[in-house]
Amino acid sequence: MALDRMVLAFFVIFMTVHFLESIGGFYMTTAVVSIEKQFQIPSKVSGTMVSAGDFGYIPSVIFVAYLGGKGNRARWIGFGCMLIAVANVLISSSNFVFSDHEPVKTETSLMIDSADLTCQDYQNFERSRKLTEVESIHAAMLCNATLWRAKPSILKSSFAYCDAILNKERNKNTEATCSNNELAHAGPTALIFLGLFILGIGRTMPFSLGLPLIDDNVKKRNLPVYFAGMFLVRMLGPVVGLAMGYLSNKYYYKFEVPTGLTHVDPDWIGRWWAGFLLIGIILFFPSLALFCFPTPKPSKDGTPSPLKLVDKHIKKNSQGQAIVPNSTKSKVTDFVDTIAVIVKQPVYIGCMIGRIMDVFAFKGYFVFLPKYLEVQFGFPQYKIQKYMGIIGITGFALGVSIGTIVMRVFKLEGRRAAGWVALCSGLAALLSFINASTGCESTLTTLGLDLEAKTSLTASCLKNCACERMPMFPVCDQSGEVFYSPCHAGCKLTQSSLEMFTVASDKVSGIIFENCACAGGKSVSRQFCTTEDCDQMGLMYFLVMALGGLVGGMGVTAGMLILLRSVPPNHRSISLGFNGFLVSLFATLPSPIFWGWLFDRNCLKWDEKCPDTRGSCSLYDAANLRVSLHVIYGLIRVISLVTDVFVLYHADGLKLTEEEQSDDDDDTPENDEKTTPEDIKLQPIKHELEPLLEEDANGQTKPINGHRRTPSSASKNRVARAMSEEDEFQRKRSLAAEMLAYELPSNGAP
């Protein structure tokens, strides 16, 4: 029972660590947009930053898989996850180390001039409402006093009024800040890059060592319950990651929200750093427990432990330790020979190339998908994360379950399994083309259609507004016409506007700007912008995405089993490491950079907060971006079908659910019981029946008699091979689920 408790304790810690580790990959996609806005980073740069994990992963994964597979894998995985925890805290710290820059102190003379001019305009406006001269003077005095209190908040706000003096002061403050921080985004970019680089090194260990560790410890009917629970928990990882993104993006990244700023405004920045900090702190402690997990030892009667932390397929000495070549030359030779065996497997090569194509298409696409949905449909980021978690991940998980059932019912093996993978992949690729035509005219896309006219300052209603370099803050009049900002709508400061800046910011939402000259003197607001059409089209987009995830997920179980069974079992760790190395080198590393470049290529308006510098993109050509994004994604997925056909041709005779054996496969106590020929159940069909033989003293074989005896090692292997088809399937089903669980958080759904 002590050993059973040790196995249970190990799997609980192991499952907890991998669940927490799986959250981070999907949470990163929810933070990219906010990081770009806060530190003014172009998409191409942020794509390179996201790829930093692969710069750490690529040079280390093969060596970790080779060396870690010959040691205590629990200790290696625990150390790797501790690195991931530290990396998450490091990424979060960039928000605190590189804090925002407050505007410089306002000059007194400028404040007086601004107050005189602004409140003079306000006084004239009140006179038009038939106020007496005394009442107008009193109102102007009240306006001046209010303006003194409100001005710091006005200068820091995300929108600007039609007021030349105020806007001149805003630009002066911005220039002073920029002169002291010409490379403001370089520091946080480097720190986040470093954190992701460390995270990439840590990720090599749970990926390349964890799956073989699970495979070695799943025995017949003993441990499927652990894997059923692990599959459920690992599938929850991406859902929790997106849920954390939903929560963090609901809150502003600072604890004080600028007056009037809402979730739908372009300047809204979610509290992205909180999720990284939380993941890092929580992940560290179970990772430390896994690193310190005691090495299981045989019982007093010599019975081996059911928990194998060292790869059971490698050669070991009498103490159960891996035999590692002594000299460096021997290690290199052994390593090269192992790689040579792997690359000679055509099914493995075909699966790997197909995986590279699929991940290249999906990785960068998924990283920038939240930005695209915000641009195309006008959804706030917190809603995007909720829909992606509920609709997208649920569809993919359902697809995996259906695919597993199909494999069981139709007993897919060899070419039939490869054909099923090709069919699912092809249908998923075709579905991606549908979203190329799914768009609408949101507030941002409408601005992009006629940007030059929307930003023109030649109209007479914009006289003395000084709207140059004022931030984009889209608003609409009650007829639905879109303006670039309140300043471009000719909106003047009013008494209600000033009072708004003197109350708590969390009490103000959905500002209505009054006295707007370019809107016929009427009011404008973001609330007046219609969204019904975009809400419907956005829902259709998510439904198609869910259907694509459903179809793509149905081929994952078969695809992962084909990859796993395409190499000899003793090379499994290194094959997964080599696969991860090439996928990272040619897919996950360049993919975000390529898709970031594609987004920047369709940028119409760069955020130029500092003179002669280009920050993040504030407005895109949504129509061209929509078509190019989905057509290129679909074409890459279609091209990857060629590799599916290659695998289909070479997969003849490949067994996915047949148990491979080694000498120590069945060293648990229950397998040491005496066995008779009557207890042996041979597989009834499509299996060659071999007589059970025993060796005599001269080394000759003879049929086993009916007496009871302890089976030899060879006989034990044949007994294990004769286990029931149901038990065998349950084991492999769990293994496929775990394989999926490793791929999902690292690279996303196909």
XYZ file of C-alpha atoms in Angstrom:
750
model
C 0.000 0.000 0.000
C 2.952 2.336 0.674
C 4.041 2.046 -2.939
C 0.497 2.623 -4.113
C 0.323 5.800 -2.052
C 3.637 6.910 -3.529
C 2.308 6.383 -7.052
C -0.846 8.322 -6.215
C 1.107 11.177 -4.624
C 3.424 11.394 -7.611
C 0.600 11.557 -10.126
C -1.286 14.189 -8.132
C 1.793 16.459 -8.039
C 2.664 15.658 -11.642
C -0.885 16.428 -12.805
C -0.963 19.696 -10.849
C 2.322 20.891 -12.319
C 1.320 20.139 -15.892
C -2.069 21.730 -15.441
C -0.509 24.968 -14.222
C 2.180 24.852 -16.905
C -0.467 24.410 -19.613
C -2.246 27.622 -18.617
C 0.631 29.921 -19.527
C 0.777 29.213 -23.262
C -2.799 30.278 -23.850
C -2.667 33.149 -21.372
C 0.182 34.704 -23.361
C -2.131 35.108 -26.361
C -4.519 37.152 -24.206
C -1.748 39.544 -23.135
C -0.092 40.399 -26.472
C -2.488 43.214 -27.407
C -2.180 44.898 -24.003
C 1.626 44.602 -24.011
C 1.764 46.213 -27.463
C -0.396 49.135 -26.343
C 1.348 49.736 -23.028
C 4.896 49.715 -24.382
C 4.122 50.917 -27.942
C 5.472 47.809 -29.672
C 4.742 47.024 -33.360
C 3.262 43.599 -34.113
C 6.413 42.393 -35.860
C 8.442 43.165 -32.743
C 5.880 41.592 -30.433
C 5.843 38.520 -32.672
C 9.609 38.240 -32.295
C 9.181 38.686 -28.547
C 6.611 35.859 -28.401
C 9.083 33.642 -30.291
C 11.689 34.187 -27.566
C 10.566 30.946 -25.940
C 11.692 29.073 -29.021
C 15.124 30.700 -28.895
C 15.536 28.963 -25.548
C 13.679 25.792 -26.513
C 15.473 24.991 -29.763
C 19.110 24.671 -28.617
C 18.209 22.750 -25.455
C 15.329 20.373 -26.233
C 17.284 17.556 -27.887
C 19.979 17.471 -25.219
C 17.403 17.623 -22.443
C 15.495 14.746 -24.029
C 18.684 12.701 -24.456
C 20.211 13.313 -21.015
C 16.986 13.642 -19.046
C 15.664 10.362 -20.432
C 18.621 8.602 -18.843
C 18.096 10.164 -15.417
C 15.388 10.825 -12.862
C 12.748 12.369 -15.104
C 10.640 13.666 -12.206
C 13.562 15.786 -11.023
C 14.204 17.121 -14.505
C 10.540 18.009 -15.023
C 10.317 19.673 -11.598
C 13.377 21.792 -12.342
C 11.990 22.768 -15.748
C 8.670 23.859 -14.265
C 10.468 25.913 -11.617
C 12.205 27.732 -14.467
C 8.789 28.357 -16.022
C 7.521 29.784 -12.717
C 10.482 32.152 -12.423
C 10.041 33.194 -16.060
C 6.388 34.132 -15.498
C 7.306 36.344 -12.544
C 10.054 37.964 -14.636
C 7.616 38.746 -17.452
C 5.166 40.291 -14.994
C 7.884 42.460 -13.432
C 8.276 44.486 -16.640
C 5.083 46.334 -15.692
C 6.643 47.510 -12.425
C 10.224 48.064 -13.552
C 9.179 50.126 -16.576
C 6.225 52.100 -15.226
C 4.370 54.706 -17.239
C 5.665 58.242 -17.411
C 3.527 60.948 -15.857
C 3.154 64.249 -17.731
C 5.551 66.999 -16.703
C 4.278 69.664 -14.356
C 2.049 72.216 -16.019
C 3.452 75.695 -16.387
C 1.421 78.319 -14.485
C 1.304 80.856 -17.302
C 0.082 78.279 -19.738
C -2.620 77.171 -17.314
C -3.885 80.718 -16.924
C -3.972 81.316 -20.679
C -5.718 78.006 -21.217
C -8.248 78.703 -18.471
C -8.985 82.174 -19.841
C -9.508 80.931 -23.392
C -11.435 77.778 -22.545
C -13.738 79.409 -20.031
C -14.206 82.403 -22.358
C -15.585 79.992 -24.908
C -17.694 78.403 -22.204
C -19.015 81.855 -21.154
C -20.005 82.644 -24.732
C -21.714 79.254 -24.970
C -23.753 79.949 -21.824
C -24.727 83.396 -23.102
C -26.272 81.694 -26.111
C -28.566 80.001 -23.633
C -29.997 83.418 -22.581
C -28.085 83.707 -19.268
C -27.687 87.166 -17.803
C -24.246 88.791 -17.829
C -23.858 88.351 -14.062
C -24.789 84.671 -14.321
C -22.357 84.193 -17.203
C -19.483 85.824 -15.270
C -20.259 83.681 -12.240
C -20.301 80.577 -14.442
C -16.954 81.565 -15.970
C -15.383 81.980 -12.517
C -16.682 78.580 -11.511
C -15.319 77.191 -14.759
C -11.843 78.576 -14.037
C -11.767 77.071 -10.554
C -12.949 73.712 -11.847
C -10.455 73.770 -14.702
C -7.555 74.244 -12.285
C -8.555 71.062 -10.473
C -9.452 69.092 -13.578
C -6.548 70.009 -15.852
C -4.094 67.239 -14.765
C -6.729 64.614 -15.506
C -7.644 66.267 -18.809
C -4.032 66.221 -19.991
C -3.703 62.510 -19.127
C -7.037 61.486 -20.615
C -7.332 59.178 -23.633
C -9.247 61.775 -25.639
C -8.849 65.442 -26.527
C -11.289 68.333 -26.886
C -11.353 71.019 -29.525
C -9.180 73.413 -27.520
C -5.954 74.740 -29.052
C -4.361 75.809 -25.760
C -5.057 72.527 -23.958
C -3.852 70.501 -26.929
C -0.703 72.598 -27.209
C 0.041 71.860 -23.562
C -0.662 68.152 -24.083
C 1.820 68.012 -26.971
C 4.442 69.889 -24.957
C 4.153 67.415 -22.100
C 4.381 64.503 -24.507
C 7.513 65.887 -26.170
C 9.188 66.436 -22.800
C 8.428 62.874 -21.785
C 9.628 61.451 -25.103
C 12.918 63.370 -24.982
C 13.837 61.553 -21.777
C 12.652 58.156 -22.960
C 13.601 57.790 -26.602
C 13.919 54.001 -26.261
C 10.998 53.538 -23.891
C 9.883 50.201 -25.359
C 13.358 48.629 -25.602
C 13.656 47.895 -21.877
C 10.346 46.072 -21.336
C 10.719 44.239 -24.640
C 14.136 42.932 -23.571
C 12.896 41.899 -20.121
C 9.861 40.056 -21.490
C 12.092 38.451 -24.124
C 14.433 37.209 -21.383
C 11.530 35.778 -19.388
C 10.146 33.938 -22.411
C 13.649 32.682 -23.274
C 13.951 31.083 -19.815
C 10.408 29.756 -20.133
C 11.361 28.057 -23.405
C 14.247 26.227 -21.748
C 11.965 25.084 -18.929
C 9.280 23.892 -21.339
C 11.623 21.343 -22.917
C 11.452 19.111 -19.860
C 7.723 18.514 -19.350
C 7.230 18.103 -23.104
C 9.982 15.689 -24.099
C 10.270 13.768 -20.811
C 6.730 13.805 -19.483
C 5.027 11.748 -22.185
C 7.469 8.800 -22.068
C 7.305 8.927 -18.266
C 3.525 8.527 -18.436
C 3.774 5.816 -21.082
C 6.167 3.798 -18.914
C 3.871 3.929 -15.899
C 0.503 3.117 -17.475
C 0.102 -0.629 -16.966
C -2.972 -2.539 -18.027
C -5.838 -1.875 -15.665
C -3.750 -0.295 -12.885
C -3.445 3.355 -13.910
C -6.041 4.350 -16.545
C -7.932 6.280 -13.886
C -4.921 8.567 -13.441
C -4.860 9.301 -17.143
C -8.567 9.922 -17.399
C -8.208 12.558 -14.696
C -5.040 13.952 -16.257
C -6.690 14.340 -19.646
C -9.594 16.212 -18.071
C -7.288 18.506 -16.101
C -5.001 19.195 -19.046
C -7.944 20.084 -21.263
C -9.020 22.564 -18.591
C -5.618 24.303 -18.790
C -6.325 26.305 -21.980
C -9.836 27.079 -20.771
C -8.466 28.446 -17.499
C -5.783 30.409 -19.390
C -8.401 32.136 -21.528
C -10.637 32.639 -18.485
C -7.740 34.400 -16.743
C -7.345 36.548 -19.837
C -11.045 37.378 -19.652
C -10.720 38.519 -16.041
C -7.452 40.402 -16.430
C -8.680 42.328 -19.483
C -11.773 43.481 -17.600
C -9.514 45.547 -15.323
C -7.275 48.413 -16.373
C -3.557 47.741 -16.065
C -3.279 50.576 -13.574
C -5.300 50.717 -10.413
C -6.581 54.175 -11.397
C -8.614 54.247 -14.627
C -8.436 57.446 -16.732
C -11.678 59.362 -16.717
C -14.237 58.065 -19.192
C -12.123 55.210 -20.555
C -14.102 52.009 -21.236
C -13.358 48.479 -22.447
C -14.291 49.265 -26.051
C -11.919 52.221 -26.365
C -8.663 51.652 -28.289
C -6.561 52.957 -25.378
C -7.924 50.399 -22.907
C -5.080 48.194 -21.617
C -5.926 45.083 -19.624
C -4.172 44.097 -16.397
C -2.090 41.488 -18.238
C 0.736 41.380 -15.683
C -1.502 39.993 -12.922
C -2.004 36.644 -14.665
C 1.724 36.026 -15.192
C 2.440 36.888 -11.576
C -0.269 34.536 -10.307
C 0.823 31.631 -12.527
C 4.460 32.019 -11.488
C 3.784 32.049 -7.754
C 1.354 29.116 -7.768
C 3.433 26.962 -10.139
C 6.678 27.223 -8.182
C 5.667 25.235 -5.100
C 4.319 22.017 -6.708
C 7.283 22.134 -9.104
C 9.623 22.215 -6.117
C 7.747 19.247 -4.610
C 8.171 17.314 -7.873
C 11.877 18.158 -7.984
C 12.315 16.841 -4.435
C 10.134 13.759 -4.943
C 11.920 10.737 -3.408
C 13.271 8.112 -5.773
C 11.220 4.918 -5.302
C 13.168 1.904 -4.067
C 12.411 -1.827 -4.222
C 10.571 -3.341 -1.268
C 12.359 -5.533 1.319
C 11.470 -8.708 -0.586
C 13.043 -7.294 -3.769
C 9.788 -6.425 -5.553
C 10.448 -3.482 -7.906
C 8.480 -0.274 -7.441
C 5.563 0.210 -9.843
C 6.736 3.808 -10.336
C 9.465 4.087 -12.979
C 11.165 7.475 -12.998
C 13.992 6.212 -15.226
C 13.145 5.185 -18.798
C 12.370 1.458 -18.747
C 13.524 0.940 -22.346
C 17.130 2.062 -21.907
C 19.928 -0.188 -20.746
C 20.477 -0.240 -16.987
C 22.995 -1.704 -14.589
C 22.226 -4.027 -11.694
C 21.252 -1.034 -9.550
C 18.595 0.072 -12.041
C 20.586 3.108 -13.175
C 20.911 4.097 -16.810
C 24.115 3.043 -18.529
C 25.601 6.190 -20.050
C 28.717 6.135 -22.258
C 31.762 7.245 -20.309
C 33.572 9.307 -22.891
C 32.260 12.394 -24.648
C 33.037 10.811 -28.001
C 30.921 7.780 -27.121
C 28.040 10.009 -26.027
C 28.182 11.967 -29.270
C 28.354 8.759 -31.309
C 25.422 7.273 -29.430
C 23.444 10.478 -29.909
C 24.161 10.653 -33.649
C 23.293 6.971 -34.122
C 19.986 7.503 -32.345
C 19.092 10.465 -34.570
C 20.063 8.424 -37.650
C 17.614 5.687 -36.670
C 14.821 8.213 -36.172
C 15.210 10.055 -39.479
C 15.066 6.762 -41.392
C 11.428 6.272 -40.329
C 9.311 7.624 -43.235
C 6.096 7.842 -41.196
C 7.863 9.862 -38.527
C 9.351 12.248 -41.096
C 5.974 12.741 -42.800
C 4.212 13.412 -39.496
C 6.899 15.852 -38.446
C 6.798 17.890 -41.667
C 3.015 18.010 -41.514
C 3.196 19.146 -37.916
C 5.629 21.916 -38.876
C 3.249 23.190 -41.546
C 0.215 23.082 -39.268
C 1.947 24.779 -36.347
C 3.414 27.484 -38.600
C -0.101 28.245 -39.803
C -1.774 28.137 -36.420
C 0.723 29.533 -33.910
C 1.015 33.111 -35.140
C -2.583 33.153 -36.321
C -3.777 32.296 -32.818
C -1.412 34.787 -31.138
C -2.827 37.719 -33.115
C -6.407 36.460 -33.361
C -7.593 38.604 -30.390
C -6.239 41.716 -32.111
C -7.983 40.787 -35.372
C -11.323 40.237 -33.613
C -11.037 43.618 -31.906
C -10.259 45.333 -35.217
C -12.824 43.500 -37.343
C -15.822 43.224 -35.028
C -15.110 45.840 -32.350
C -15.221 43.308 -29.494
C -13.471 44.308 -26.253
C -10.613 42.017 -25.305
C -12.285 40.512 -22.252
C -15.229 39.316 -24.364
C -12.887 37.869 -26.971
C -11.141 35.710 -24.368
C -14.497 34.474 -23.057
C -15.751 33.463 -26.500
C -12.455 31.832 -27.465
C -12.466 29.799 -24.265
C -16.085 28.705 -24.339
C -16.641 28.198 -28.074
C -13.202 27.467 -29.527
C -11.708 25.178 -26.887
C -15.005 23.385 -26.235
C -15.353 22.575 -29.929
C -11.821 21.229 -30.078
C -12.234 19.104 -26.941
C -15.474 17.667 -28.303
C -13.694 16.845 -31.552
C -10.983 14.940 -29.705
C -13.616 12.900 -27.859
C -15.432 12.074 -31.102
C -12.154 11.123 -32.788
C -11.297 8.759 -29.943
C -14.705 7.093 -30.192
C -14.289 6.703 -33.959
C -10.920 5.020 -33.434
C -12.473 2.598 -30.981
C -15.596 1.737 -32.968
C -13.852 1.330 -36.319
C -10.539 0.024 -34.889
C -8.451 2.374 -37.024
C -4.941 1.104 -37.674
C -2.252 1.869 -40.241
C -3.542 3.444 -43.425
C -7.098 3.693 -42.172
C -5.934 5.876 -39.290
C -3.718 7.964 -41.584
C -6.610 8.422 -43.999
C -8.844 9.599 -41.159
C -6.224 12.187 -40.151
C -5.944 13.458 -43.738
C -9.727 13.751 -44.079
C -10.118 15.738 -40.853
C -7.189 18.007 -41.653
C -8.510 18.744 -45.140
C -11.998 19.644 -43.936
C -10.588 21.918 -41.230
C -8.460 23.713 -43.833
C -11.448 24.301 -46.098
C -13.493 25.733 -43.230
C -10.858 28.401 -42.663
C -11.627 29.917 -46.071
C -15.218 30.646 -44.990
C -14.063 33.220 -42.456
C -12.302 35.145 -45.227
C -15.751 36.427 -46.208
C -17.064 36.948 -42.659
C -16.728 40.627 -41.831
C -18.685 43.780 -41.009
C -18.333 47.550 -40.824
C -17.456 48.158 -37.210
C -16.489 51.548 -35.813
C -12.805 50.928 -36.495
C -13.299 49.435 -39.962
C -15.476 52.418 -40.925
C -12.673 54.772 -39.915
C -10.252 52.769 -42.032
C -12.463 53.004 -45.123
C -12.166 56.821 -45.237
C -9.287 57.630 -42.915
C -7.974 60.624 -44.863
C -11.323 62.392 -44.705
C -11.874 61.472 -41.053
C -8.509 62.960 -40.024
C -8.672 66.055 -42.238
C -8.383 69.319 -40.296
C -9.391 71.714 -43.078
C -13.061 71.997 -42.125
C -14.168 75.345 -40.698
C -15.681 73.594 -37.666
C -12.153 72.603 -36.585
C -10.793 76.155 -36.373
C -8.649 76.668 -33.227
C -8.925 72.977 -32.339
C -5.264 71.930 -32.931
C -6.168 68.237 -33.356
C -2.795 67.264 -34.807
C -1.288 64.256 -32.998
C -4.333 63.913 -30.767
C -5.125 60.294 -29.771
C -7.699 58.242 -31.644
C -10.910 57.932 -29.647
C -13.720 56.953 -32.070
C -17.123 58.501 -31.399
C -20.371 58.706 -33.367
C -23.213 61.177 -33.573
C -26.796 60.026 -33.160
C -27.110 59.359 -36.904
C -24.191 56.885 -36.760
C -21.504 59.011 -38.462
C -18.063 58.124 -37.099
C -15.474 60.713 -36.002
C -11.800 60.009 -35.308
C -11.968 61.700 -31.879
C -14.013 64.283 -29.965
C -11.464 66.858 -31.075
C -12.094 65.958 -34.748
C -15.823 66.290 -34.050
C -15.223 69.854 -32.837
C -16.377 69.148 -29.261
C -15.744 71.980 -26.790
C -15.264 71.775 -23.047
C -18.481 72.299 -21.110
C -19.195 72.649 -17.415
C -20.420 69.055 -17.223
C -17.203 67.915 -18.912
C -15.065 69.701 -16.345
C -17.030 68.358 -13.418
C -16.603 64.854 -14.802
C -12.834 65.110 -14.247
C -13.230 66.032 -10.595
C -15.099 62.884 -9.550
C -13.827 59.343 -9.120
C -12.977 57.801 -12.491
C -14.821 54.579 -11.734
C -18.045 56.605 -11.478
C -17.757 57.803 -15.081
C -18.463 55.644 -18.131
C -19.852 56.142 -21.599
C -19.049 59.853 -21.893
C -21.347 61.994 -24.022
C -19.469 64.945 -25.562
C -21.571 68.074 -26.034
C -21.381 71.226 -28.157
C -19.654 69.474 -31.106
C -19.401 71.863 -34.059
C -18.743 69.238 -36.751
C -21.803 67.271 -35.643
C -24.124 70.232 -36.108
C -23.565 71.424 -32.565
C -25.036 68.237 -31.183
C -23.648 65.468 -28.987
C -21.360 62.524 -29.884
C -20.442 59.400 -27.939
C -19.098 55.902 -28.407
C -22.483 54.717 -27.188
C -24.076 56.043 -30.380
C -21.989 53.717 -32.608
C -24.154 50.822 -33.855
C -22.870 47.287 -33.203
C -25.769 44.915 -33.961
C -24.503 43.803 -37.383
C -20.983 43.157 -36.091
C -22.306 41.223 -33.107
C -24.121 38.803 -35.441
C -21.194 38.393 -37.839
C -18.811 37.936 -34.930
C -20.968 35.143 -33.551
C -20.944 33.472 -36.971
C -17.141 33.745 -37.034
C -16.849 31.996 -33.666
C -19.245 29.244 -34.738
C -17.195 28.515 -37.866
C -14.043 28.560 -35.745
C -15.647 26.078 -33.334
C -16.649 23.816 -36.225
C -13.089 23.945 -37.557
C -11.756 23.051 -34.106
C -14.263 20.185 -33.892
C -13.231 18.699 -37.239
C -9.518 19.265 -36.642
C -9.717 17.759 -33.163
C -11.208 14.524 -34.490
C -7.894 13.656 -36.141
C -5.627 14.531 -33.214
C -5.789 11.207 -31.338
C -4.912 9.180 -34.427
C -2.248 11.657 -35.513
C -0.493 11.664 -32.164
C -0.528 7.865 -31.949
C 0.931 7.610 -35.452
C 3.764 9.940 -34.439
C 4.353 8.076 -31.185
C 4.366 4.581 -32.773
C 6.482 5.539 -35.790
C 9.799 5.062 -33.917
C 11.250 2.259 -31.767
C 10.129 2.582 -28.127
C 13.659 3.004 -26.790
C 14.050 6.146 -28.940
C 10.762 7.719 -27.932
C 12.126 10.484 -25.702
C 14.739 11.615 -28.181
C 12.254 11.390 -31.078
C 9.857 13.712 -29.278
C 12.729 16.050 -28.440
C 13.934 16.039 -32.049
C 10.384 16.654 -33.236
C 10.017 19.545 -30.803
C 13.355 20.956 -31.941
C 12.405 21.068 -35.630
C 8.835 22.224 -35.018
C 10.150 25.094 -32.905
C 12.903 25.981 -35.381
C 10.730 26.044 -38.488
C 7.255 26.749 -37.070
C 6.758 28.209 -33.610
C 9.766 30.543 -33.863
C 9.124 32.168 -37.276
C 5.318 31.922 -37.211
C 4.548 34.855 -34.838
C 7.136 36.968 -36.648
C 5.531 36.233 -40.032
C 1.964 36.889 -38.864
C 3.083 40.025 -37.003
C 4.643 41.275 -40.239
C 1.376 40.528 -42.042
C -0.566 42.637 -39.529
C 1.919 45.530 -39.748
C 1.713 45.372 -43.546
C -2.007 46.183 -43.331
C -1.603 49.070 -40.882
C -3.202 52.367 -41.934
C -2.417 54.538 -38.919
C 0.533 54.200 -36.562
C 0.330 55.538 -33.038
C 2.898 58.346 -33.064
C 2.818 59.559 -29.485
C 6.411 60.699 -29.791
C 7.594 62.825 -32.761
C 9.346 60.909 -35.551
C 8.755 57.559 -33.837
C 6.375 54.742 -34.701
C 4.680 52.811 -31.927
C 1.913 50.243 -32.184
C -0.646 50.284 -34.970
C -3.899 51.984 -34.026
C -5.914 51.354 -37.222
C -5.832 48.593 -39.862
C -7.144 48.001 -43.345
C -9.645 45.465 -42.003
C -10.895 44.188 -45.378
C -7.456 43.341 -46.768
C -6.341 41.969 -43.406
C -9.363 39.665 -43.235
C -8.791 38.182 -46.696
C -5.013 37.818 -46.496
C -5.127 36.385 -42.966
C -7.544 33.553 -43.724
C -6.479 32.760 -47.288
C -2.819 32.368 -46.314
C -3.788 30.275 -43.284
C -5.993 28.013 -45.393
C -3.381 27.597 -48.141
C -0.708 26.516 -45.666
C -3.096 23.929 -44.191
C -3.987 22.652 -47.658
C -0.293 22.289 -48.559
C 0.221 20.230 -45.403
C -2.194 17.652 -46.836
C 0.651 16.495 -49.076
C 2.442 15.162 -46.017
C -0.763 13.432 -44.893
C -0.839 11.599 -48.229
C 2.819 10.652 -47.764
C 2.064 9.209 -44.321
C -0.974 7.420 -45.747
C 1.230 5.686 -48.312
C 3.837 4.529 -45.772
C 1.522 3.708 -42.854
C 0.585 0.241 -44.085
C 0.926 -2.253 -41.218
C 1.544 0.399 -38.542
C 0.038 -0.774 -35.241
C -1.292 1.958 -32.968
C -2.964 -0.006 -30.171
C -0.698 -3.047 -29.924
C 1.383 -3.188 -26.738
C 5.142 -3.230 -27.302
C 7.066 -5.284 -24.773
C 10.354 -5.189 -22.941
C 11.846 -7.479 -20.396
C 10.669 -5.487 -17.423
C 7.247 -4.555 -18.658
C 5.387 -6.609 -16.115
C 7.390 -6.431 -12.977
C 4.535 -5.475 -10.694
C 3.601 -7.910 -7.971
C 0.391 -9.147 -9.494
C 2.245 -10.299 -12.598
C 4.505 -12.563 -10.552
C 1.651 -14.908 -9.767
C 1.819 -18.379 -11.231
C 0.139 -18.687 -14.582
C -1.251 -21.709 -16.362
C -1.964 -22.149 -20.058
C -5.668 -22.028 -19.237
C -5.221 -18.467 -17.920
C -3.791 -17.279 -21.226
C -6.196 -15.566 -23.602
C -4.823 -15.224 -27.129
C -6.025 -12.455 -29.426
C -8.709 -14.058 -31.582
C -8.288 -12.434 -34.980
C -5.570 -11.038 -37.229
C -2.864 -12.270 -34.912
C -0.542 -15.146 -35.580
C -0.997 -17.861 -32.937
C 2.313 -18.933 -31.434
C 2.644 -22.046 -29.279
C 3.814 -21.336 -25.763
C 7.223 -22.943 -25.374
C 9.661 -23.468 -22.583
C 13.381 -24.219 -22.667
C 14.918 -27.355 -21.208
C 18.401 -27.647 -19.673
C 20.000 -28.084 -23.128
C 18.425 -24.939 -24.497
C 15.857 -26.860 -26.568
C 12.230 -25.768 -26.639
C 9.293 -27.998 -25.840
C 5.562 -27.436 -25.250
C 4.491 -26.383 -21.794
C 2.786 -29.123 -19.779
C -0.317 -28.560 -17.743
C 1.413 -28.116 -14.387
C 1.617 -24.717 -12.687
C 4.903 -22.860 -12.847
C 6.348 -19.379 -12.723
C 6.683 -18.227 -16.321
C 10.049 -17.286 -17.780
C 10.725 -13.792 -19.099
C 9.862 -14.813 -22.669
C 6.654 -16.511 -21.564
C 5.705 -13.488 -19.452
C 5.963 -11.339 -22.551
C 3.574 -13.619 -24.425
C 1.185 -13.610 -21.498
C 1.214 -9.804 -21.440
C 0.640 -9.736 -25.202
C -2.494 -11.771 -24.681
C -4.239 -9.211 -22.492
C -7.806 -8.327 -23.421
C -8.483 -5.990 -26.272
C -10.565 -3.755 -24.016
C -7.752 -3.202 -21.503
C -5.328 -2.586 -24.324
C -7.524 0.043 -25.911
C -8.149 1.810 -22.645
C -4.416 2.141 -22.116
C -3.747 3.571 -25.550
C -6.716 5.855 -25.384
C -5.296 7.422 -22.255
C -1.885 7.698 -23.877
C -3.344 9.509 -26.866
C -5.116 11.898 -24.574
C -1.877 12.703 -22.780
C -0.069 13.224 -26.066
C -2.710 15.756 -27.004
C -2.407 17.420 -23.645
C 1.281 18.130 -24.276
C 0.748 19.502 -27.750
C -2.243 21.687 -26.927
C -0.734 24.235 -24.545
C 2.496 24.492 -26.487
C 1.200 25.022 -29.970
C -2.560 25.272 -29.810
C -5.246 23.275 -31.489
C -4.812 22.237 -35.132
